């Protein structure tokens, strides 16, 4: 702006600039304010002081903002600028709210109302509604914003956008999602020309709304826009991190949610701990900790948020924080002492109009009351939760799932087994329908966790009914059938994955790793992985139709299972029920049930066994190896006593066995426990998944043998296998690139990968196999349009389930089964080089003779020397998945 521009015009221009770019606007506003002070120009000074204050607030400089507004109000009062005084008082009320001073905010709004003319009534009404919203009186705040909209006159686009943004946020909270979408879309159109802080806030609210409506792809697209706006405007990222933490938690991306929430809190504390923002960031931190089972961390964050909110007179936020604290306490022990507090919190949330939070409180009350032996209280609480779910117009599958969960619980209390199971089926069907619309395979997998309570409720009702067929059905319905992703690769994702492969290769090269750029490469690698995941999260291409789902005819499933098992095959379903593991055996056209050992004891033994096996294969000291082996043998014997002993009578005469355990118990060495060592054993994630694998046919009889780098025995191993399959495609050395191996795997009958493998427990979809030009990840393998029928992963740990978040198997094996593989052999730990080649040769010799993968592995396992620690360990590590 030229100096010749009149000062009033310059002041108005600066105020407009602040809306679009707070950083640039703040510096210029203070410069023009200095000129106005010198010139004694009161009205331009008032305009730029208020603008500068709002810009300071946008960058978390609240002390500076308050000082500027105090000066502005003094100028307005001295000069008799009534309209400017109203504007300044309304702005200062917002600053007071953000600093937790609700009473001072109310006082400023009341003073503004005394001086406001007809044209400013809408602005004062907006400020009054904002006080009500901050205090937690949702319904009154909605009425206030609607009144402000009715009073709005003229072309104040900024005020219209703010009213629409806040009203849309509250309508989302009330579950009126269709109306919220209309209001927020209108607000976005109004604010779009400015593309400033207001447009950013509206876009963030639209992202949250998309998530609540069950549209994660749209939500992630909108969050990406929010992040870009934050970068453009150079504003603090606390709000973005907070919003993303809530979104990621709802999608069961729990580690990522915890990281985002922690960054949000850190940003706010770094900016001086703005009280209103600190409360709003502590709540998602508590939710993320709860979801990860970190109860003390959750309780600490929730308690701090509750105390801060109470001091700020924000009853709604205080009640939400209290509910989170109660959840943490209930997680330690569902005591009847908690019931009165939970009920009071639910009532408070309901009074304040926090309908969805009240629903959550009612569900918690029902869960705690039922566990504490107060079924009447539980049933009433669950019915209230169901009524809340029925009273929303959001069309959200997750809300319908929650409603069916509540109604199933109430029916269970009433002794209505049929009604309970009907609602459990309906809820799981809703969930499967939702999963089928999600484009990202990772999000589909995590979404399965939303059905955990419904599945366990259905199983408990079936057990109570004493009907073994029902119990089998609910064990099967509790399984999350993997849903394959869209075929073909996203071109941008493929480019990023190639860059990731090159970076990984550079980091693994000792010469390149010493060039001083290792840290920068690691940072770049993390950024690329994040881009890949977020782009795929935003994908709206659902899986191809025709996959297995949880809503189906269980009688048909069971009939199909018996047909495929024949007279000498058995399938063992294993699932948690209470503190025990319960098994149902399908064999020779019949079903039988038996209780296995305590679930926690079996889980603990499996974990200890994994640690012992690592010592057996990694230790160089003979004494340490022998000690570790003795410990491992005791654990195997203990597991056999808990598992095989009760199963043995039900499996007498079975010549092949399929075991379907909970996904987190796939690492148990089922195939060597007691009498299971005497027959071929395969694992799978569900009976339907196993049946599907049995029915699949190979597209060809082509065999692909590939050897990865940095593994001396790999080329020797593939050479041995080439003697079994002389016509195989052999990829070794520099020819074994990712592109070459993937191209060869398209439509192949069998693929053998002798290479290093990496299990990524932090991000299973980046688990990988190392080839000549770097790692090939799960993302790339699942992009195959016709994956090979059988896979042998002679690679480290890729057969281990890892740290699962939900009920679905993730990682390389789970992805291959979901993508259409008929069978996979993999190792749950590092397979020793000295036994890998011989046992793999024995395995492939059996496959070449026409054996199934399970029978081939069983035969190959019998060639191992049990007197050798490595041979003995390999027998426990190698696992077959699938029936092909």
Short mmCIF file of N, CA and C in Angstrom, two decimals, residues 61-180:
data_model
loop_
_atom_site.label_atom_id
_atom_site.label_comp_id
_atom_site.label_asym_id
_atom_site.label_seq_id
_atom_site.Cartn_x
_atom_site.Cartn_y
_atom_site.Cartn_z
N UNK A 61 -0.53 -15.73 20.50
CA UNK A 61 0.05 -14.68 21.35
C UNK A 61 -1.09 -13.96 22.07
N UNK A 62 -1.68 -14.66 23.05
CA UNK A 62 -2.90 -14.14 23.69
C UNK A 62 -2.63 -12.96 24.61
N UNK A 63 -1.46 -12.91 25.25
CA UNK A 63 -1.14 -11.74 26.08
C UNK A 63 -1.10 -10.48 25.22
N UNK A 64 -0.44 -10.59 24.09
CA UNK A 64 -0.35 -9.45 23.16
C UNK A 64 -1.74 -9.07 22.65
N UNK A 65 -2.55 -10.07 22.32
CA UNK A 65 -3.90 -9.81 21.83
C UNK A 65 -4.72 -9.05 22.86
N UNK A 66 -4.64 -9.48 24.11
CA UNK A 66 -5.44 -8.83 25.16
C UNK A 66 -4.99 -7.39 25.39
N UNK A 67 -3.66 -7.16 25.37
CA UNK A 67 -3.15 -5.79 25.56
C UNK A 67 -3.62 -4.87 24.43
N UNK A 68 -3.59 -5.37 23.20
CA UNK A 68 -4.04 -4.56 22.06
C UNK A 68 -5.54 -4.23 22.17
N UNK A 69 -6.35 -5.20 22.61
CA UNK A 69 -7.78 -4.97 22.75
C UNK A 69 -8.09 -4.00 23.89
N UNK A 70 -7.34 -4.10 24.98
CA UNK A 70 -7.53 -3.14 26.08
C UNK A 70 -7.29 -1.72 25.59
N UNK A 71 -6.22 -1.56 24.80
CA UNK A 71 -5.94 -0.23 24.25
C UNK A 71 -7.06 0.20 23.30
N UNK A 72 -7.52 -0.73 22.47
CA UNK A 72 -8.58 -0.43 21.51
C UNK A 72 -9.85 0.03 22.22
N UNK A 73 -10.22 -0.65 23.29
CA UNK A 73 -11.44 -0.29 24.02
C UNK A 73 -11.28 1.08 24.68
N UNK A 74 -10.10 1.36 25.20
CA UNK A 74 -9.85 2.68 25.79
C UNK A 74 -10.00 3.77 24.74
N UNK A 75 -9.44 3.55 23.55
CA UNK A 75 -9.55 4.52 22.46
C UNK A 75 -11.01 4.74 22.08
N UNK A 76 -11.77 3.64 21.96
CA UNK A 76 -13.19 3.74 21.56
C UNK A 76 -14.01 4.49 22.59
N UNK A 77 -13.77 4.20 23.86
CA UNK A 77 -14.52 4.87 24.94
C UNK A 77 -14.18 6.37 24.99
N UNK A 78 -12.90 6.69 24.80
CA UNK A 78 -12.47 8.09 24.84
C UNK A 78 -13.04 8.88 23.67
N UNK A 79 -13.08 8.22 22.49
CA UNK A 79 -13.51 8.93 21.29
C UNK A 79 -15.00 8.78 21.00
N UNK A 80 -15.69 8.02 21.83
CA UNK A 80 -17.12 7.82 21.61
C UNK A 80 -17.44 7.02 20.36
N UNK A 81 -16.59 6.03 20.06
CA UNK A 81 -16.79 5.20 18.87
C UNK A 81 -17.62 3.97 19.25
N UNK A 82 -18.92 4.13 19.29
CA UNK A 82 -19.80 3.07 19.81
C UNK A 82 -19.70 1.78 19.00
N UNK A 83 -19.73 1.89 17.68
CA UNK A 83 -19.68 0.68 16.84
C UNK A 83 -18.36 -0.05 17.01
N UNK A 84 -17.27 0.70 17.02
CA UNK A 84 -15.95 0.09 17.17
C UNK A 84 -15.81 -0.52 18.57
N UNK A 85 -16.44 0.12 19.55
CA UNK A 85 -16.40 -0.42 20.92
C UNK A 85 -17.07 -1.79 20.99
N UNK A 86 -18.21 -1.91 20.33
CA UNK A 86 -18.91 -3.20 20.31
C UNK A 86 -18.03 -4.27 19.68
N UNK A 87 -17.40 -3.94 18.55
CA UNK A 87 -16.52 -4.90 17.87
C UNK A 87 -15.38 -5.34 18.78
N UNK A 88 -14.78 -4.37 19.48
CA UNK A 88 -13.65 -4.68 20.35
C UNK A 88 -14.07 -5.53 21.54
N UNK A 89 -15.23 -5.22 22.13
CA UNK A 89 -15.71 -5.99 23.28
C UNK A 89 -16.03 -7.44 22.87
N UNK A 90 -16.64 -7.60 21.71
CA UNK A 90 -16.96 -8.95 21.22
C UNK A 90 -15.67 -9.74 20.98
N UNK A 91 -14.67 -9.09 20.40
CA UNK A 91 -13.40 -9.78 20.14
C UNK A 91 -12.71 -10.13 21.45
N UNK A 92 -12.74 -9.20 22.42
CA UNK A 92 -12.09 -9.50 23.71
C UNK A 92 -12.81 -10.62 24.43
N UNK A 93 -14.13 -10.72 24.26
CA UNK A 93 -14.87 -11.82 24.91
C UNK A 93 -14.37 -13.17 24.39
N UNK A 94 -14.06 -13.23 23.09
CA UNK A 94 -13.54 -14.48 22.52
C UNK A 94 -12.16 -14.82 23.10
N UNK A 95 -11.33 -13.79 23.30
CA UNK A 95 -10.01 -14.02 23.91
C UNK A 95 -10.18 -14.52 25.34
N UNK A 96 -11.09 -13.90 26.09
CA UNK A 96 -11.35 -14.36 27.46
C UNK A 96 -11.78 -15.82 27.48
N UNK A 97 -12.63 -16.21 26.55
CA UNK A 97 -13.08 -17.60 26.50
C UNK A 97 -11.91 -18.54 26.28
N UNK A 98 -11.02 -18.17 25.36
CA UNK A 98 -9.89 -19.03 25.07
C UNK A 98 -8.92 -19.11 26.24
N UNK A 99 -8.96 -18.11 27.12
CA UNK A 99 -8.08 -18.13 28.29
C UNK A 99 -8.80 -18.69 29.52
N UNK A 100 -10.02 -19.21 29.31
CA UNK A 100 -10.74 -19.84 30.40
C UNK A 100 -11.44 -18.88 31.33
N UNK A 101 -11.73 -17.66 30.88
CA UNK A 101 -12.37 -16.64 31.73
C UNK A 101 -13.81 -16.42 31.27
N UNK A 102 -14.66 -17.39 31.55
CA UNK A 102 -16.03 -17.34 31.04
C UNK A 102 -16.79 -16.15 31.60
N UNK A 103 -16.64 -15.85 32.88
CA UNK A 103 -17.37 -14.72 33.48
C UNK A 103 -16.98 -13.39 32.84
N UNK A 104 -15.69 -13.20 32.59
CA UNK A 104 -15.25 -11.96 31.93
C UNK A 104 -15.79 -11.89 30.51
N UNK A 105 -15.86 -13.02 29.83
CA UNK A 105 -16.43 -13.05 28.48
C UNK A 105 -17.89 -12.63 28.51
N UNK A 106 -18.65 -13.18 29.45
CA UNK A 106 -20.07 -12.81 29.56
C UNK A 106 -20.22 -11.31 29.82
N UNK A 107 -19.35 -10.78 30.69
CA UNK A 107 -19.41 -9.35 31.01
C UNK A 107 -19.17 -8.49 29.78
N UNK A 108 -18.17 -8.88 28.95
CA UNK A 108 -17.89 -8.10 27.74
C UNK A 108 -19.05 -8.18 26.76
N UNK A 109 -19.69 -9.34 26.64
CA UNK A 109 -20.84 -9.46 25.73
C UNK A 109 -21.99 -8.60 26.22
N UNK A 110 -22.21 -8.58 27.53
CA UNK A 110 -23.28 -7.75 28.08
C UNK A 110 -23.01 -6.27 27.81
N UNK A 111 -21.76 -5.84 27.97
CA UNK A 111 -21.41 -4.45 27.69
C UNK A 111 -21.60 -4.13 26.20
N UNK A 112 -21.23 -5.07 25.35
CA UNK A 112 -21.41 -4.87 23.91
C UNK A 112 -22.89 -4.73 23.57
N UNK A 113 -23.74 -5.53 24.20
CA UNK A 113 -25.18 -5.47 23.93
C UNK A 113 -25.75 -4.10 24.27
N UNK A 114 -25.21 -3.46 25.31
CA UNK A 114 -25.70 -2.13 25.71
C UNK A 114 -25.43 -1.07 24.66
N UNK A 115 -24.32 -1.22 23.91
CA UNK A 115 -23.92 -0.20 22.94
C UNK A 115 -24.24 -0.56 21.50
N UNK A 116 -24.72 -1.77 21.27
CA UNK A 116 -24.91 -2.25 19.90
C UNK A 116 -26.12 -1.62 19.25
N UNK A 117 -25.91 -1.17 18.01
CA UNK A 117 -27.02 -0.69 17.21
C UNK A 117 -27.66 -1.83 16.45
N UNK A 118 -28.69 -1.55 15.67
CA UNK A 118 -29.39 -2.61 14.92
C UNK A 118 -28.46 -3.42 14.02
N UNK A 119 -27.48 -2.79 13.41
CA UNK A 119 -26.61 -3.49 12.48
C UNK A 119 -25.64 -4.43 13.18
N UNK A 120 -25.49 -4.26 14.50
CA UNK A 120 -24.52 -5.09 15.24
C UNK A 120 -25.18 -6.14 16.12
N UNK A 121 -26.49 -6.25 16.03
CA UNK A 121 -27.19 -7.23 16.86
C UNK A 121 -26.76 -8.66 16.55
N UNK A 122 -26.51 -8.94 15.28
CA UNK A 122 -26.09 -10.30 14.90
C UNK A 122 -24.73 -10.63 15.49
N UNK A 123 -23.82 -9.67 15.49
CA UNK A 123 -22.49 -9.92 16.03
C UNK A 123 -22.54 -10.20 17.53
N UNK A 124 -23.38 -9.44 18.25
CA UNK A 124 -23.52 -9.65 19.69
C UNK A 124 -24.20 -10.99 19.97
N UNK A 125 -25.20 -11.31 19.16
CA UNK A 125 -25.87 -12.61 19.34
C UNK A 125 -24.90 -13.76 19.09
N UNK A 126 -24.01 -13.60 18.12
CA UNK A 126 -22.99 -14.62 17.86
C UNK A 126 -22.07 -14.77 19.07
N UNK A 127 -21.63 -13.65 19.63
CA UNK A 127 -20.74 -13.69 20.79
C UNK A 127 -21.41 -14.35 21.98
N UNK A 128 -22.69 -14.06 22.17
CA UNK A 128 -23.44 -14.67 23.27
C UNK A 128 -23.55 -16.19 23.05
N UNK A 129 -23.82 -16.62 21.82
CA UNK A 129 -23.90 -18.05 21.52
C UNK A 129 -22.56 -18.74 21.73
N UNK A 130 -21.48 -18.04 21.42
CA UNK A 130 -20.15 -18.62 21.62
C UNK A 130 -19.87 -18.86 23.10
N UNK A 131 -20.32 -17.94 23.95
CA UNK A 131 -20.17 -18.14 25.40
C UNK A 131 -20.95 -19.39 25.83
N UNK A 132 -22.17 -19.53 25.32
CA UNK A 132 -22.99 -20.70 25.66
C UNK A 132 -22.34 -21.99 25.17
N UNK A 133 -21.79 -21.96 23.95
CA UNK A 133 -21.13 -23.14 23.40
C UNK A 133 -19.92 -23.52 24.25
N UNK A 134 -19.12 -22.53 24.61
CA UNK A 134 -17.93 -22.80 25.39
C UNK A 134 -18.29 -23.35 26.77
N UNK A 135 -19.40 -22.85 27.33
CA UNK A 135 -19.85 -23.33 28.64
C UNK A 135 -20.44 -24.73 28.55
N UNK A 136 -20.72 -25.20 27.33
CA UNK A 136 -21.23 -26.55 27.15
C UNK A 136 -22.72 -26.66 27.01
N UNK A 137 -23.42 -25.53 26.93
CA UNK A 137 -24.88 -25.56 26.78
C UNK A 137 -25.21 -25.62 25.28
N UNK A 138 -25.14 -26.82 24.74
CA UNK A 138 -25.19 -27.02 23.29
C UNK A 138 -26.50 -26.55 22.68
N UNK A 139 -27.61 -26.95 23.27
CA UNK A 139 -28.91 -26.62 22.67
C UNK A 139 -29.15 -25.12 22.68
N UNK A 140 -28.80 -24.46 23.80
CA UNK A 140 -28.97 -23.01 23.87
C UNK A 140 -28.04 -22.32 22.87
N UNK A 141 -26.83 -22.87 22.68
CA UNK A 141 -25.89 -22.28 21.73
C UNK A 141 -26.42 -22.39 20.31
N UNK A 142 -27.01 -23.54 19.96
CA UNK A 142 -27.60 -23.71 18.63
C UNK A 142 -28.67 -22.66 18.40
N UNK A 143 -29.54 -22.49 19.39
CA UNK A 143 -30.60 -21.48 19.27
C UNK A 143 -29.98 -20.09 19.11
N UNK A 144 -28.88 -19.84 19.83
CA UNK A 144 -28.21 -18.54 19.74
C UNK A 144 -27.63 -18.28 18.36
N UNK A 145 -27.00 -19.28 17.78
CA UNK A 145 -26.43 -19.10 16.44
C UNK A 145 -27.53 -18.93 15.39
N UNK A 146 -28.61 -19.64 15.56
CA UNK A 146 -29.72 -19.48 14.62
C UNK A 146 -30.32 -18.07 14.73
N UNK A 147 -30.40 -17.55 15.95
CA UNK A 147 -30.86 -16.17 16.13
C UNK A 147 -29.90 -15.20 15.47
N UNK A 148 -28.60 -15.45 15.62
CA UNK A 148 -27.61 -14.56 15.00
C UNK A 148 -27.75 -14.58 13.49
N UNK A 149 -28.03 -15.76 12.91
CA UNK A 149 -28.24 -15.84 11.46
C UNK A 149 -29.45 -15.04 11.03
N UNK A 150 -30.52 -15.11 11.84
CA UNK A 150 -31.73 -14.37 11.51
C UNK A 150 -31.51 -12.87 11.58
N UNK A 151 -30.62 -12.43 12.48
CA UNK A 151 -30.38 -10.99 12.67
C UNK A 151 -29.37 -10.43 11.66
N UNK A 152 -28.67 -11.33 10.96
CA UNK A 152 -27.60 -10.90 10.07
C UNK A 152 -28.17 -10.08 8.92
N UNK A 153 -27.61 -8.91 8.74
CA UNK A 153 -28.00 -8.04 7.61
C UNK A 153 -26.74 -7.60 6.88
N UNK A 154 -26.90 -7.14 5.66
CA UNK A 154 -25.74 -6.64 4.91
C UNK A 154 -24.88 -7.77 4.40
N UNK A 155 -23.63 -7.44 4.11
CA UNK A 155 -22.75 -8.41 3.47
C UNK A 155 -21.55 -8.77 4.30
N UNK A 156 -21.70 -8.94 5.61
CA UNK A 156 -20.58 -9.32 6.48
C UNK A 156 -20.28 -10.80 6.29
N UNK A 157 -19.46 -11.10 5.29
CA UNK A 157 -19.16 -12.50 4.96
C UNK A 157 -18.40 -13.18 6.09
N UNK A 158 -17.52 -12.43 6.77
CA UNK A 158 -16.74 -13.03 7.84
C UNK A 158 -17.65 -13.51 8.98
N UNK A 159 -18.59 -12.69 9.39
CA UNK A 159 -19.50 -13.06 10.47
C UNK A 159 -20.42 -14.19 10.02
N UNK A 160 -20.90 -14.14 8.79
CA UNK A 160 -21.75 -15.22 8.28
C UNK A 160 -21.01 -16.54 8.29
N UNK A 161 -19.73 -16.50 7.89
CA UNK A 161 -18.93 -17.72 7.89
C UNK A 161 -18.71 -18.26 9.29
N UNK A 162 -18.46 -17.37 10.26
CA UNK A 162 -18.24 -17.81 11.64
C UNK A 162 -19.50 -18.42 12.24
N UNK A 163 -20.63 -17.79 11.98
CA UNK A 163 -21.89 -18.34 12.48
C UNK A 163 -22.12 -19.74 11.90
N UNK A 164 -21.94 -19.87 10.59
CA UNK A 164 -22.15 -21.17 9.94
C UNK A 164 -21.18 -22.22 10.44
N UNK A 165 -19.94 -21.83 10.65
CA UNK A 165 -18.93 -22.79 11.13
C UNK A 165 -19.31 -23.34 12.50
N UNK A 166 -19.62 -22.45 13.44
CA UNK A 166 -19.92 -22.90 14.80
C UNK A 166 -21.24 -23.66 14.86
N UNK A 167 -22.23 -23.20 14.10
CA UNK A 167 -23.51 -23.90 14.08
C UNK A 167 -23.33 -25.29 13.49
N UNK A 168 -22.58 -25.40 12.40
CA UNK A 168 -22.33 -26.71 11.80
C UNK A 168 -21.61 -27.65 12.74
N UNK A 169 -20.66 -27.11 13.50
CA UNK A 169 -19.93 -27.94 14.47
C UNK A 169 -20.88 -28.52 15.51
N UNK A 170 -21.80 -27.69 16.01
CA UNK A 170 -22.73 -28.18 17.03
C UNK A 170 -23.76 -29.15 16.45
N UNK A 171 -24.20 -28.90 15.23
CA UNK A 171 -25.15 -29.84 14.60
C UNK A 171 -24.49 -31.20 14.40
N UNK A 172 -23.20 -31.19 14.09
CA UNK A 172 -22.46 -32.45 13.99
C UNK A 172 -22.46 -33.17 15.32
N UNK A 173 -22.22 -32.43 16.39
CA UNK A 173 -22.20 -33.02 17.73
C UNK A 173 -23.56 -33.61 18.10
N UNK A 174 -24.62 -32.99 17.62
CA UNK A 174 -25.98 -33.46 17.92
C UNK A 174 -26.42 -34.60 17.01
N UNK A 175 -25.59 -34.96 16.04
CA UNK A 175 -25.95 -36.04 15.13
C UNK A 175 -26.84 -35.60 13.99
N UNK A 176 -27.05 -34.29 13.81
CA UNK A 176 -27.87 -33.79 12.69
C UNK A 176 -26.94 -33.54 11.50
N UNK A 177 -26.46 -34.61 10.94
CA UNK A 177 -25.34 -34.51 10.01
C UNK A 177 -25.73 -33.97 8.64
N UNK A 178 -26.91 -34.29 8.17
CA UNK A 178 -27.31 -33.76 6.86
C UNK A 178 -27.43 -32.23 6.91
N UNK A 179 -28.04 -31.75 7.98
CA UNK A 179 -28.17 -30.30 8.12
C UNK A 179 -26.80 -29.67 8.35
N UNK A 180 -25.94 -30.33 9.13
CA UNK A 180 -24.60 -29.80 9.37
C UNK A 180 -23.83 -29.67 8.06
#
